[in-house]
Each structure stands twice: as C-alpha cells, then as structure tokens.
Amino acid sequence: MPELDAEDEKLVTLARSARARTQAEEGAALRDTDGRTYAASTVDQPSFKLTALQAAVAAAVSSGAEGIEAAVVVTGEGLLKEASVHAVRDIAEKAPIYLADPSGKVLN
C-alpha cells in the first residue's frame, strides 16, 4: 500500500464521498495540473455509461483542464477498469491512478 501525500488523500476522500452520495458502484476524483479537483461517480443511464473516472475526466476537460496530476478510484470490485485508465492516459501519460476500497484503503 503506497503512502499518499495530503493532496492525494483529499482525492480519496472526494472519491469516497462521490460514491456514497449516489450509492454508485464507483467514485473517482482527480486533480488537474492547476490544482483544481473534480469528483464523479459511475454514470449508468439507458443511453450511455461512464466509469466514475471517465466522468471525472470529462468534467475536468470540459472545464479546461490541460493535464492531470493524480487520480483515485474507489470501488468494491478491487479492479481498475481499462476504460478508466485510458481516459486518464489520453491526457496524462504518467499521472498516478490509485485504486482504493470503499473504506479508503489504497490498494495500489
């Protein structure tokens, strides 16, 4: 389990809150290169579906973010979805993506 700095711990808290607020499968949060944070939960509508991290990346990009410093996904699945990784890698090749369980324990 990696030691997170205070800024990344805030992302875990935001991701957990987003997941709990909507009782979604996943919650995610990210910090852009300007220090702004974005949080989202899984979107599961009849016409479209997004992982929580895809939704957070969409919010960041639509707000003008040009890069991502770090991201967190909170899920009970224990696995990071490939689509989530691709969403971040489209913008930031090397930004860390942390996976945490619903209690906030970072798994990777």
XYZ file of C-alpha atoms in Angstrom:
108
model
C 0.000 0.000 0.000
C 1.591 3.294 -1.068
C 1.845 6.273 1.237
C -0.163 9.137 -0.206
C 0.612 12.775 0.368
C -2.071 15.045 1.820
C -3.279 16.217 -1.602
C -3.783 12.646 -2.822
C -5.526 11.712 0.447
C -8.002 14.511 -0.325
C -8.730 12.780 -3.637
C -9.544 9.562 -1.776
C -11.963 11.476 0.455
C -13.623 13.159 -2.532
C -13.954 9.866 -4.419
C -15.461 8.114 -1.395
C -17.930 10.985 -0.951
C -18.986 10.928 -4.612
C -19.583 7.176 -4.434
C -21.538 7.393 -1.172
C -23.639 10.373 -2.286
C -25.067 8.479 -5.259
C -24.621 4.932 -3.901
C -22.781 4.153 -7.131
C -20.503 1.257 -7.995
C -17.507 3.611 -8.178
C -16.445 7.051 -7.091
C -13.479 8.901 -8.556
C -11.606 12.131 -8.105
C -8.715 13.780 -9.873
C -6.526 16.840 -9.561
C -5.575 18.769 -12.660
C -2.236 20.478 -13.247
C -3.704 23.770 -11.970
C -4.602 22.142 -8.635
C -8.358 22.026 -9.260
C -10.196 18.869 -8.220
C -13.065 17.033 -9.875
C -15.153 14.212 -8.409
C -17.743 11.965 -10.017
C -19.494 8.650 -9.658
C -20.466 5.926 -12.099
C -22.979 7.023 -14.735
C -25.323 4.205 -15.755
C -28.089 5.513 -17.989
C -30.012 3.660 -20.689
C -28.404 5.756 -23.431
C -24.823 5.930 -22.104
C -22.490 4.604 -19.428
C -19.321 6.083 -17.936
C -16.954 4.822 -15.305
C -16.557 7.231 -12.422
C -13.090 8.187 -13.648
C -14.328 8.774 -17.190
C -16.966 11.117 -15.740
C -14.356 12.962 -13.649
C -12.057 13.304 -16.668
C -14.980 14.614 -18.754
C -15.721 17.221 -16.069
C -12.072 18.270 -15.978
C -11.701 18.505 -19.751
C -14.971 20.412 -20.137
C -13.669 22.864 -17.514
C -10.494 23.486 -19.492
C -8.032 21.209 -17.693
C -4.930 20.632 -19.774
C -3.375 17.906 -17.650
C -3.908 15.583 -14.719
C -1.568 15.281 -11.720
C -3.229 12.316 -9.984
C -6.465 10.336 -9.883
C -8.221 7.978 -7.465
C -10.949 5.389 -7.996
C -12.881 3.963 -5.057
C -14.664 0.696 -5.745
C -15.617 -2.541 -4.079
C -14.512 -4.501 -7.146
C -10.806 -4.341 -6.426
C -10.001 -3.764 -10.097
C -9.383 -0.653 -12.124
C -11.385 -0.650 -15.353
C -9.386 -0.339 -18.564
C -11.675 2.440 -19.814
C -10.814 4.477 -16.717
C -7.097 4.107 -17.334
C -7.476 5.102 -20.991
C -9.454 8.222 -20.055
C -6.582 9.465 -17.893
C -3.850 8.374 -20.314
C -5.465 10.385 -23.116
C -4.448 13.478 -21.145
C -1.638 12.432 -18.820
C 0.694 9.637 -19.770
C 2.320 9.264 -16.366
C -0.178 10.543 -13.779
C -0.634 8.045 -10.945
C -4.026 6.362 -10.731
C -4.712 4.972 -7.275
C -7.278 2.292 -6.525
C -8.931 2.286 -3.107
C -11.544 0.127 -1.454
C -14.745 1.641 -0.030
C -13.073 2.206 3.360
C -10.446 4.376 1.668
C -7.602 1.882 1.929
C -5.351 2.353 -1.103
C -4.726 -0.979 -2.825
C -2.051 0.003 -5.345
